[in-house]
Short mmCIF file of C-alpha atoms in Angstrom, two decimals:
data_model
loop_
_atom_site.label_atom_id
_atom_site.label_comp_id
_atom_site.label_asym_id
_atom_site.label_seq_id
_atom_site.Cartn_x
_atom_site.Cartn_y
_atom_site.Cartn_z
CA UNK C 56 -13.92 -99.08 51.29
CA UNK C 57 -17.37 -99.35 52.56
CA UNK C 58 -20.01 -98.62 49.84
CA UNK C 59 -22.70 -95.70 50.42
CA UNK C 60 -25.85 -97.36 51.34
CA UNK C 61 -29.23 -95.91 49.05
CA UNK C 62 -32.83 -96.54 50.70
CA UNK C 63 -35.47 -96.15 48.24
CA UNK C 64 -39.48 -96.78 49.79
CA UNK C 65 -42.14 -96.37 47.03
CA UNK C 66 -45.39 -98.43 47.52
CA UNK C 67 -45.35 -99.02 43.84
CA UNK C 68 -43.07 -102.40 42.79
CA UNK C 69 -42.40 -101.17 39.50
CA UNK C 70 -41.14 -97.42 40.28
CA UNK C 71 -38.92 -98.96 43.69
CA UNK C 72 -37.75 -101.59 41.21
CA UNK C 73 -36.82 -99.48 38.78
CA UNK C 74 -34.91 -96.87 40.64
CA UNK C 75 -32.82 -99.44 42.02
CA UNK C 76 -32.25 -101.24 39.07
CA UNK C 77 -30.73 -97.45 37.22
CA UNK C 78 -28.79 -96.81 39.66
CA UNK C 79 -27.35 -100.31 39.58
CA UNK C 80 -26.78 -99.94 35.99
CA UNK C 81 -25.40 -96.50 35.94
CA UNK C 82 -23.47 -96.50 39.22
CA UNK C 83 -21.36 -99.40 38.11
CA UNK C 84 -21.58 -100.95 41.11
CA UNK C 85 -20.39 -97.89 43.09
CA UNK C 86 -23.51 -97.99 45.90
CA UNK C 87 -25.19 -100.64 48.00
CA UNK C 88 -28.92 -100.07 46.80
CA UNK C 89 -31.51 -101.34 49.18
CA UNK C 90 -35.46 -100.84 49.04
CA UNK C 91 -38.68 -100.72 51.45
CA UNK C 92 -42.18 -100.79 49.86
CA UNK C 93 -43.31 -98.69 52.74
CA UNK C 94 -42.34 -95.77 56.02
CA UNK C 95 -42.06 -98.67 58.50
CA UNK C 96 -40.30 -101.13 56.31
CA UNK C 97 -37.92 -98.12 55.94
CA UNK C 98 -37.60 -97.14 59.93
CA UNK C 99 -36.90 -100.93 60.39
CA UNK C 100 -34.61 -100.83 57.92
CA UNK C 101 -32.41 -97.36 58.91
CA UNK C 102 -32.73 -98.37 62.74
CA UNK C 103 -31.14 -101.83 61.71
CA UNK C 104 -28.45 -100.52 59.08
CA UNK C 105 -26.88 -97.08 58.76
CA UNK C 106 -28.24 -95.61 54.97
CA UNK C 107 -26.40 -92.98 53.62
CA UNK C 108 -29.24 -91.52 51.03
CA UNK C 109 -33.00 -92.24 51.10
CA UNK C 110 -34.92 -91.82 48.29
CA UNK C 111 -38.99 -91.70 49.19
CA UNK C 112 -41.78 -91.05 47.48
CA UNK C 113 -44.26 -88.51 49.15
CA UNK C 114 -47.41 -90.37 48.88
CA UNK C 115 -47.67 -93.90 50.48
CA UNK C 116 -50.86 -95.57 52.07
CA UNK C 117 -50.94 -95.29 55.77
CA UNK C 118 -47.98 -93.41 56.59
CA UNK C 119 -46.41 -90.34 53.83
CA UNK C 120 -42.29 -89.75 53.24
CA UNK C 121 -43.31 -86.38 54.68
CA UNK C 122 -44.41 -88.28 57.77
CA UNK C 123 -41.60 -90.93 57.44
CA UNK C 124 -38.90 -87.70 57.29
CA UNK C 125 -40.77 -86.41 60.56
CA UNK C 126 -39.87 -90.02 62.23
CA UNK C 127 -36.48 -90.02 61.19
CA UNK C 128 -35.89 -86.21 62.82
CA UNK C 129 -37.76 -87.00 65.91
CA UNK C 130 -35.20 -89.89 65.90
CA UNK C 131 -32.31 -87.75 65.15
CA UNK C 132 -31.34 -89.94 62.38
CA UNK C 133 -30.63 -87.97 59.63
CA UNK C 134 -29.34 -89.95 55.98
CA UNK C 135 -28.89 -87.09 53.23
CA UNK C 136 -32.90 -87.15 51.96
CA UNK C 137 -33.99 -86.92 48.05
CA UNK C 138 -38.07 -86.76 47.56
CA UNK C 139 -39.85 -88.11 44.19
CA UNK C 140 -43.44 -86.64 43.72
CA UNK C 141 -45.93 -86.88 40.77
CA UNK C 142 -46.93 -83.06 39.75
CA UNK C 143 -50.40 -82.92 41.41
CA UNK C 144 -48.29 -83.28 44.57
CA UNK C 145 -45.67 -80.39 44.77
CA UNK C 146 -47.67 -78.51 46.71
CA UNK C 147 -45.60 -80.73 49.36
CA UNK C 148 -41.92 -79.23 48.59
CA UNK C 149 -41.94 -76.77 50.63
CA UNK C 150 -43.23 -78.54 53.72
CA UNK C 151 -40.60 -81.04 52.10
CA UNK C 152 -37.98 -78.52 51.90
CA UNK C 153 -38.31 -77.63 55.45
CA UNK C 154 -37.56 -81.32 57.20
CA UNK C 155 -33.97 -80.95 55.31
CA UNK C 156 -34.69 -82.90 51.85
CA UNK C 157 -32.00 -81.98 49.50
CA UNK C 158 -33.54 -82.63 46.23
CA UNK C 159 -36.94 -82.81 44.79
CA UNK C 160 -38.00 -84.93 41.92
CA UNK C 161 -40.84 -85.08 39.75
CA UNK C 162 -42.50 -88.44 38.12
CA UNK C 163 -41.32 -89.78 35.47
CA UNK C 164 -38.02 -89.18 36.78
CA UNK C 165 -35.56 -88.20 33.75
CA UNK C 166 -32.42 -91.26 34.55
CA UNK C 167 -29.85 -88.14 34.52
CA UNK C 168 -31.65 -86.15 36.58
CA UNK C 169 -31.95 -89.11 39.03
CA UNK C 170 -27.83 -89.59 39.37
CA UNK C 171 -27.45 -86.27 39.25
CA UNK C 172 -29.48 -85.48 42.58
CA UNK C 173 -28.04 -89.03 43.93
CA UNK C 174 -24.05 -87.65 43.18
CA UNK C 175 -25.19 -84.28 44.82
CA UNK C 176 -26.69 -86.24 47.87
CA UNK C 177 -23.32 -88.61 48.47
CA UNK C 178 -21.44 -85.21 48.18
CA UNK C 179 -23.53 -83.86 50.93
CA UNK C 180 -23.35 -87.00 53.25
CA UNK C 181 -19.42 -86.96 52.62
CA UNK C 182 -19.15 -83.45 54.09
CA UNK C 183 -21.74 -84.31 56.55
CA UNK C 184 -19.31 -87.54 57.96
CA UNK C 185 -16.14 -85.11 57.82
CA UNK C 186 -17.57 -83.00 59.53
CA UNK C 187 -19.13 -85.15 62.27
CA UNK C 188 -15.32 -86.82 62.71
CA UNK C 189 -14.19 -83.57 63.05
CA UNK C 190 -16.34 -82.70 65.86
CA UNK C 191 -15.70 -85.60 67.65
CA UNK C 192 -12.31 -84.74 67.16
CA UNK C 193 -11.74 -81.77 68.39
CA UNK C 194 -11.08 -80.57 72.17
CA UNK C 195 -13.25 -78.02 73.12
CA UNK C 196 -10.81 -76.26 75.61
CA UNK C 197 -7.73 -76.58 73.13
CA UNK C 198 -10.50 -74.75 70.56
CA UNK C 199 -10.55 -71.94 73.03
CA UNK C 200 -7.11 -71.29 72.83
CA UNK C 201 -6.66 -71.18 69.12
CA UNK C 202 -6.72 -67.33 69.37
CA UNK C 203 -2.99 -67.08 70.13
CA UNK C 204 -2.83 -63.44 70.24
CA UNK C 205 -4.54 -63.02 73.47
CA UNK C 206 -1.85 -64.47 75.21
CA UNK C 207 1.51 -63.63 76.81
CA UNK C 208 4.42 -64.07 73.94
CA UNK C 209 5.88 -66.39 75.69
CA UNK C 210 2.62 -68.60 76.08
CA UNK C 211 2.27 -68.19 72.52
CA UNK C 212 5.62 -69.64 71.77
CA UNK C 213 5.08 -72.17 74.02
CA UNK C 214 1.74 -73.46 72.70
CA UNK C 215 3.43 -73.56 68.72
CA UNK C 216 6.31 -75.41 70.16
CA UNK C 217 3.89 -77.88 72.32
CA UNK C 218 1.83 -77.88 69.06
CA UNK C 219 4.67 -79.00 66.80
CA UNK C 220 6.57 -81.70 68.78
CA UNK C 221 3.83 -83.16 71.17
CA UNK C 222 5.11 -86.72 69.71
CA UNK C 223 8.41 -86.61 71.65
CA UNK C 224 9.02 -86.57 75.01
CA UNK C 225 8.69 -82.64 76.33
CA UNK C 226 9.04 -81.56 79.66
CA UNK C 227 8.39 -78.10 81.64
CA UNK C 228 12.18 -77.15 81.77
CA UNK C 229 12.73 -78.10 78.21
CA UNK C 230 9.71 -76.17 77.04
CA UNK C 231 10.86 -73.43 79.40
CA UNK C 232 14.77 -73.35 77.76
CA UNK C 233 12.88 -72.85 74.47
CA UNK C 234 10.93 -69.42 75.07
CA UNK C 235 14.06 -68.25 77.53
CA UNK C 236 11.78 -68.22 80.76
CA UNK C 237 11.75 -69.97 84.26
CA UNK C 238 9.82 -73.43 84.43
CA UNK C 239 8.13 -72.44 87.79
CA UNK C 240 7.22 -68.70 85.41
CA UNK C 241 6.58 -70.08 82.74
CA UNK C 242 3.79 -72.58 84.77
CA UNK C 243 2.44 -70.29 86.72
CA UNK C 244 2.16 -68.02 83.25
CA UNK C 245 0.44 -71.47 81.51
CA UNK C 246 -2.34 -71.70 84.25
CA UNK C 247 -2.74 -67.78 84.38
CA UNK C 248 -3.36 -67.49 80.96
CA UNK C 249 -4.73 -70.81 79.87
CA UNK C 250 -6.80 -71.93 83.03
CA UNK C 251 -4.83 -75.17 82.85
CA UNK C 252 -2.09 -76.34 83.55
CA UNK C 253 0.90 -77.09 81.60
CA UNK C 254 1.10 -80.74 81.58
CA UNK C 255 -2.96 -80.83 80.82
CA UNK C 256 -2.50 -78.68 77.69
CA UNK C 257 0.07 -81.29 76.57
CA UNK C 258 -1.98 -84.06 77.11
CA UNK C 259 -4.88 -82.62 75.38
CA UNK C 260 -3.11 -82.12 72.65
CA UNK C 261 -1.72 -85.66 72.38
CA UNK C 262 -5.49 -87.10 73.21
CA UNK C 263 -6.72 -84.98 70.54
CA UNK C 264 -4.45 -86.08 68.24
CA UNK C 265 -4.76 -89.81 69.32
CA UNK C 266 -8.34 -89.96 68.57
CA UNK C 267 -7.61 -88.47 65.11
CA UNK C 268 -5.73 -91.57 64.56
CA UNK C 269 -8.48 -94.32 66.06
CA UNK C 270 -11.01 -92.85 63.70
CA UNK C 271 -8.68 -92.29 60.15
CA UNK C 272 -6.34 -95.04 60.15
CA UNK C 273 -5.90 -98.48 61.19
CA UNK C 274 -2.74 -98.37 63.62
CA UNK C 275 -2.87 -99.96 66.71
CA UNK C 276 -3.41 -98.72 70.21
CA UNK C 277 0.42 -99.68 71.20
CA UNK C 278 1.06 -97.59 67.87
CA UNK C 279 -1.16 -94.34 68.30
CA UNK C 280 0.06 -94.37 71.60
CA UNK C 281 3.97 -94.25 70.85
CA UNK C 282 2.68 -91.29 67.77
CA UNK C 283 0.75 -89.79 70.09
CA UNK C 284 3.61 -89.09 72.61
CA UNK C 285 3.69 -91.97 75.23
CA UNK C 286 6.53 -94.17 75.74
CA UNK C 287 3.58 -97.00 76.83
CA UNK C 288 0.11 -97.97 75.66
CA UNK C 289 -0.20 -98.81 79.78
CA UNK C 290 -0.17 -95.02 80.22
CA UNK C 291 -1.91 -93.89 77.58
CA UNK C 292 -4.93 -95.51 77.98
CA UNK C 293 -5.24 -94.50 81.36
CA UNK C 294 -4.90 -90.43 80.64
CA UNK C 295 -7.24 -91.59 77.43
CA UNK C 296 -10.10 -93.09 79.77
CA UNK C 297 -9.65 -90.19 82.46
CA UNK C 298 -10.50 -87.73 79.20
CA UNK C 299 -12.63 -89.44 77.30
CA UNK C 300 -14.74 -91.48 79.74
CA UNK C 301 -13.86 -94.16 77.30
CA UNK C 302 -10.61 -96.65 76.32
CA UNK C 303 -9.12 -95.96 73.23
CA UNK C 304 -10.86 -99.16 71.38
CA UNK C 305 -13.81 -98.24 73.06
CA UNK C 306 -13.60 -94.77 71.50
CA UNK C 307 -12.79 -96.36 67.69
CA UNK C 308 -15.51 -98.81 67.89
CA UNK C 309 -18.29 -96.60 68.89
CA UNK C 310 -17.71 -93.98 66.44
CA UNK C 311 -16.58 -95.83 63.43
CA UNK C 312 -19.61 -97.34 63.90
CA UNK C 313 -21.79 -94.47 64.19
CA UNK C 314 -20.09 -92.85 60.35
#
């Protein structure tokens, strides 16, 4: 498993240095800890390297963490941000507070205090990731047809029974036998109802699934393909690219990348 990268930029040697050094020590080993003396030493660093947390200090010659944080938005890049301030300075929290920091800490910084707001921060960035996989995820159309109750009965038992064996080979008629209707009714019903047809619903649903499986596990294209309903990979990449703009690997490489 990938450790959770920590950026800490203080102009100071000794404070950087010994940041890093306690969370070394009290993190067993459990983060990648990385440092930058100044903002664009840090910008170099995040546009070369994906950081998880960043730890700045709020005063820093020539260009402040408030400024840095103003950057990184402006940049949309967005790593889960904890500020460290002396006291003469907290009249920059709020300002602080309002680019998205997470956590404010005062100089001297108590070493609890300090893996406290660091646990709290990986916390955040965890739900942050899920919830960016999610999004990328998810089919907006088959999101608009979560609200089953809208639809004909007969949709509604259709889209459960889609839903539940999307992996095996279905058809119209068999679909059809199963909620006791006509396939030619129970199509024109689908594209009535759903704005789409049947056999588009069914492959959403298996892309959707499919790309659930590129970005959680390490199975094969051949293999998500044959999980994902399709008797061949040959297939399934086409329907994948016509979706997705993208090829399956394609899909896996540019967002594990991006988490």
């Amino acid at each position: 498993m990938n450790k959770k990268v920590i950026l800490v930029v203080d102009d100071e040697p000794r404070s950087r240095q010994g940041i890093r050094k306690t969370i070394e020590r009290l993190a067993f080993d459990q983060y990648e800890v990385i440092t930058a003396e100044n903002a664009a030493e840090a910008l170099n660093r995040i546009d070369n390297e994906k950081v998880h947390v960043l730890i700045t200090d709020i005063r820093m010659p020539e260009v402040s963490g408030l400024e840095l944080l103003k950057q990184l938005k402006e940049k949309a890049q967005d790593p889960v941000v904890i500020v460290i301030s002396a006291y003469s300075e907290f009249e920059y929290a709020h300002e602080a507070l309002e680019l998205g920091v997470v956590n404010y800490l005062l100089k001297p910084i108590a070493k609890e205090k300090l893996m406290d707001a660091i646990e709290k921060a990986v916390d955040i960035e965890k739900q942050r990731e899920k919830t960016g996989m999610f999004n990328k995820i998810l089919d907006d159309k088959l999101i608009e047809m979560q609200e089953l109750t809208k639809y004909n009965r007969a949709v509604q038992q259709a889209i459960e029974y889609i839903d539940m064996h999307f992996e095996q080979e279905l058809t119209l008629k068999e679909v059809a036998n199963q909620v006791h209707l006509n396939p030619s009714y129970l199509s024109a019903l689908f594209k009535e109802e759903l704005q789409i047809t049947f056999s588009e619903y069914v492959t959403r649903k298996r892309i959707q699934e499919a790309k659930k499986l590129l970005l959680s596990t390490d199975l094969t294209v051949s293999e998500i393909a044959e999980k994902s309903g399709y008797q061949t990979s040959k297939y399934f990449i086409k329907l994948f690219k016509q979706f997705e703009n993208t090829t399956p690997n394609g899909f896996r490489k540019q967002n594990v990348s991006d988490s």
